[in-house]
mmCIF file of C-alpha atoms in Angstrom:
data_model
loop_
_atom_site.group_PDB
_atom_site.id
_atom_site.type_symbol
_atom_site.label_atom_id
_atom_site.label_comp_id
_atom_site.label_asym_id
_atom_site.label_seq_id
_atom_site.Cartn_x
_atom_site.Cartn_y
_atom_site.Cartn_z
ATOM 1 C CA MET F 1 -17.864 9.030 8.474
ATOM 2 C CA LYS F 2 -14.892 10.625 6.719
ATOM 3 C CA ARG F 3 -12.989 11.585 9.966
ATOM 4 C CA ILE F 4 -13.625 8.443 11.217
ATOM 5 C CA MET F 5 -11.712 6.298 8.350
ATOM 6 C CA LEU F 6 -9.134 8.885 8.519
ATOM 7 C CA LEU F 7 -8.641 8.239 12.563
ATOM 8 C CA ILE F 8 -8.780 3.930 11.472
ATOM 9 C CA VAL F 9 -6.326 4.657 8.809
ATOM 10 C CA ILE F 10 -4.149 7.022 11.153
ATOM 11 C CA LEU F 11 -3.921 4.678 13.849
ATOM 12 C CA THR F 12 -3.440 1.335 12.107
ATOM 13 C CA MET F 13 0.002 3.267 10.604
ATOM 14 C CA ILE F 14 1.238 4.132 14.071
ATOM 15 C CA LEU F 15 -0.097 1.199 15.669
ATOM 16 C CA PRO F 16 2.654 -1.271 14.948
ATOM 17 C CA VAL F 17 5.543 1.538 15.258
ATOM 18 C CA LEU F 18 4.060 1.508 18.800
ATOM 19 C CA ILE F 19 4.077 -1.844 19.366
ATOM 20 C CA ALA F 20 7.835 -2.505 17.493
ATOM 21 C CA ALA F 21 8.687 0.006 19.851
ATOM 22 C CA ASP F 22 8.370 -1.714 22.867
ATOM 23 C CA THR F 23 9.912 -5.182 21.449
ATOM 24 C CA GLU F 24 13.849 -6.043 20.557
ATOM 25 C CA GLU F 25 13.288 -8.523 18.103
ATOM 26 C CA ASP F 26 14.976 -8.655 14.572
ATOM 27 C CA TYR F 27 13.111 -6.762 12.302
ATOM 28 C CA HIS F 28 12.924 -7.671 8.720
ATOM 29 C CA TRP F 29 13.155 -5.900 5.752
ATOM 30 C CA GLY F 30 12.234 -6.415 2.046
ATOM 31 C CA ALA F 31 12.406 -4.509 -1.139
ATOM 32 C CA GLY F 32 11.598 -5.226 -4.241
ATOM 33 C CA ILE F 33 8.655 -4.324 -7.082
ATOM 34 C CA SER F 34 4.980 -4.127 -7.134
ATOM 35 C CA ALA F 35 2.747 -4.590 -10.425
ATOM 36 C CA ILE F 36 -0.719 -4.091 -11.975
ATOM 37 C CA ALA F 37 -2.797 -1.377 -9.959
ATOM 38 C CA PRO F 38 -2.822 0.746 -7.949
ATOM 39 C CA GLY F 39 0.922 1.608 -8.647
ATOM 40 C CA LEU F 40 0.285 1.246 -12.639
ATOM 41 C CA PRO F 41 2.720 -0.447 -14.669
ATOM 42 C CA VAL F 42 5.375 -0.950 -12.155
ATOM 43 C CA ALA F 43 5.603 0.725 -8.623
ATOM 44 C CA ALA F 44 9.533 0.069 -5.905
ATOM 45 C CA LYS F 45 7.976 -2.254 -2.398
ATOM 46 C CA VAL F 46 9.628 -2.035 0.102
ATOM 47 C CA VAL F 47 7.879 -3.348 3.918
ATOM 48 C CA TYR F 48 8.990 -4.013 7.125
ATOM 49 C CA GLN F 49 7.837 -6.756 8.980
ATOM 50 C CA ASN F 50 8.546 -7.521 12.861
ATOM 51 C CA GLU F 51 6.744 -10.600 13.982
ATOM 52 C CA LYS F 52 2.417 -9.937 13.551
ATOM 53 C CA TRP F 53 3.267 -6.085 12.711
ATOM 54 C CA GLY F 54 4.538 -4.327 10.179
ATOM 55 C CA TRP F 55 4.445 -1.867 7.341
ATOM 56 C CA GLN F 56 4.880 -1.268 3.655
ATOM 57 C CA GLY F 57 5.529 1.802 1.453
ATOM 58 C CA GLU F 58 4.643 1.290 -2.536
ATOM 59 C CA LEU F 59 5.769 4.671 -4.770
ATOM 60 C CA ASN F 60 6.180 5.134 -8.692
ATOM 61 C CA TYR F 61 5.944 8.224 -10.260
ATOM 62 C CA PHE F 62 5.660 8.830 -14.523
ATOM 63 C CA TYR F 63 4.860 11.719 -16.068
ATOM 64 C CA LEU F 64 0.914 10.545 -17.067
ATOM 65 C CA LEU F 65 0.391 8.773 -13.626
ATOM 66 C CA GLY F 66 2.042 8.261 -10.141
ATOM 67 C CA MET F 67 1.165 6.546 -6.986
ATOM 68 C CA ALA F 68 2.640 6.632 -3.083
ATOM 69 C CA ARG F 69 1.218 4.667 -1.018
ATOM 70 C CA ILE F 70 1.798 3.851 3.183
ATOM 71 C CA ASP F 71 0.051 0.852 4.731
ATOM 72 C CA GLY F 72 0.275 -0.515 8.354
ATOM 73 C CA ARG F 73 -0.018 -4.650 8.157
ATOM 74 C CA ARG F 74 -1.135 -7.497 10.345
ATOM 75 C CA ILE F 75 -0.111 -11.133 9.818
ATOM 76 C CA LEU F 76 -3.431 -13.203 10.483
ATOM 77 C CA LYS F 77 -2.042 -16.788 9.281
ATOM 78 C CA GLU F 78 1.302 -18.510 9.230
ATOM 79 C CA ILE F 79 1.683 -21.446 7.243
ATOM 80 C CA THR F 80 5.075 -22.917 6.933
ATOM 81 C CA LYS F 81 6.916 -20.722 4.521
ATOM 82 C CA ALA F 82 3.887 -18.371 3.570
ATOM 83 C CA ASN F 83 1.395 -16.074 5.325
ATOM 84 C CA VAL F 84 -1.925 -14.234 4.737
ATOM 85 C CA TYR F 85 -2.201 -10.648 6.374
ATOM 86 C CA ALA F 86 -4.350 -7.812 6.031
ATOM 87 C CA PHE F 87 -3.527 -3.921 5.589
ATOM 88 C CA ALA F 88 -4.673 -0.325 6.094
ATOM 89 C CA GLY F 89 -3.717 2.970 4.813
ATOM 90 C CA LEU F 90 -3.482 5.961 2.529
ATOM 91 C CA THR F 91 -2.810 5.781 -1.431
ATOM 92 C CA LEU F 92 -2.300 9.351 -3.482
ATOM 93 C CA ASN F 93 -2.996 9.124 -7.097
ATOM 94 C CA HIS F 94 -1.484 11.501 -9.548
ATOM 95 C CA PHE F 95 -2.819 12.031 -13.516
ATOM 96 C CA ASN F 96 -1.928 14.522 -15.661
ATOM 97 C CA HIS F 97 -4.726 15.435 -18.012
ATOM 98 C CA TYR F 98 -2.484 16.900 -20.759
ATOM 99 C CA ASP F 99 -5.086 15.822 -23.442
ATOM 100 C CA LYS F 100 -7.755 17.702 -21.782
ATOM 101 C CA VAL F 101 -8.175 21.885 -22.711
ATOM 102 C CA PRO F 102 -6.932 23.288 -20.350
ATOM 103 C CA SER F 103 -4.610 20.791 -19.041
ATOM 104 C CA TYR F 104 -4.757 19.292 -15.230
ATOM 105 C CA LEU F 105 -3.307 17.891 -12.533
ATOM 106 C CA GLU F 106 -5.936 15.839 -10.502
ATOM 107 C CA PHE F 107 -4.449 14.313 -7.218
ATOM 108 C CA ILE F 108 -6.691 11.860 -5.607
ATOM 109 C CA LEU F 109 -6.051 10.743 -1.889
ATOM 110 C CA SER F 110 -7.752 7.396 -0.911
ATOM 111 C CA ALA F 111 -8.350 4.947 1.683
ATOM 112 C CA ASP F 112 -6.891 1.802 1.029
ATOM 113 C CA PHE F 113 -7.547 -1.773 2.926
ATOM 114 C CA GLY F 114 -7.815 -5.527 1.736
ATOM 115 C CA VAL F 115 -5.849 -8.687 2.269
ATOM 116 C CA GLY F 116 -2.953 -10.011 0.962
ATOM 117 C CA ALA F 117 -0.851 -13.382 0.774
ATOM 118 C CA GLU F 118 3.239 -13.949 0.237
ATOM 119 C CA TRP F 119 4.917 -17.367 -0.117
ATOM 120 C CA ARG F 120 8.857 -17.226 0.846
ATOM 121 C CA PHE F 121 10.090 -19.387 -2.210
ATOM 122 C CA THR F 122 14.409 -19.066 -0.990
ATOM 123 C CA LYS F 123 15.531 -17.854 2.313
ATOM 124 C CA ARG F 124 15.723 -14.302 0.881
ATOM 125 C CA MET F 125 13.166 -14.223 -2.235
ATOM 126 C CA SER F 126 9.090 -13.709 -1.571
ATOM 127 C CA LEU F 127 6.260 -13.378 -4.185
ATOM 128 C CA GLY F 128 2.751 -11.975 -2.526
ATOM 129 C CA ILE F 129 -0.609 -10.833 -3.995
ATOM 130 C CA GLU F 130 -2.956 -8.765 -2.946
ATOM 131 C CA GLY F 131 -6.437 -7.703 -3.190
ATOM 132 C CA GLY F 132 -8.201 -4.628 -1.694
ATOM 133 C CA LEU F 133 -10.351 -1.468 -1.912
ATOM 134 C CA LEU F 134 -9.243 2.369 -2.464
ATOM 135 C CA VAL F 135 -11.948 4.794 -1.447
ATOM 136 C CA PRO F 136 -11.644 7.870 -2.236
ATOM 137 C CA PHE F 137 -12.276 10.832 0.222
ATOM 138 C CA TRP F 138 -10.525 13.968 -1.803
ATOM 139 C CA CYS F 139 -9.817 14.620 -4.961
ATOM 140 C CA ASN F 140 -9.140 18.458 -6.405
ATOM 141 C CA LYS F 141 -11.008 17.922 -8.704
ATOM 142 C CA GLY F 142 -14.329 16.851 -7.109
ATOM 143 C CA LEU F 143 -15.542 13.573 -5.874
ATOM 144 C CA ASP F 144 -18.416 13.265 -8.326
ATOM 145 C CA GLN F 145 -16.632 11.347 -10.898
ATOM 146 C CA PHE F 146 -16.318 8.179 -8.409
ATOM 147 C CA ASP F 147 -20.560 8.189 -7.748
ATOM 148 C CA ASN F 148 -19.640 7.216 -4.482
ATOM 149 C CA SER F 149 -18.045 4.353 -5.044
ATOM 150 C CA GLY F 150 -14.846 2.680 -4.057
ATOM 151 C CA LEU F 151 -12.271 0.894 -6.667
ATOM 152 C CA MET F 152 -11.514 -2.783 -6.601
ATOM 153 C CA VAL F 153 -7.530 -3.181 -7.010
ATOM 154 C CA ALA F 154 -5.085 -6.008 -6.740
ATOM 155 C CA ASN F 155 -1.495 -6.490 -7.679
ATOM 156 C CA ILE F 156 1.471 -8.998 -7.632
ATOM 157 C CA TYR F 157 4.638 -7.892 -6.250
ATOM 158 C CA LEU F 158 8.044 -9.983 -5.435
ATOM 159 C CA LEU F 159 10.729 -8.761 -2.519
ATOM 160 C CA TYR F 160 14.081 -9.133 -1.622
ATOM 161 C CA TRP F 161 14.606 -9.826 1.954
ATOM 162 C CA PHE F 162 17.546 -8.415 3.615
#
């Protein structure tokens, strides 16, 4: 099951690149900030969107926690200045348990997938929301702590397009 999920995530990330290589459309890049989970409290966000397919990445690092995320994304519905999209990819979380004796670092690799909506309120600025599920499939301290369950996450973001 883990191998199938990993294969699906990898294909989701590679497929947009293969499709984009065959087209000569204009590329659209966005950069900004994301807040709430899984990049508590704030993360940097980069988005590449070419027509229907694209990818997005988020990254933050604080001493106690950090997160790196890469997702493929596909626009499902376009409405004048807004769109609804689905995403799937991988998220790596880092936790520093310095308050434990002995202290240790915990790394969790999860598959993530969900849906989002984005509204361009000017030509260059957009505001978006995402909600999804993180499904941990590897942790250096074991997966027992997750009780065979995923984690629901949501975030809000602001992007500048160039």
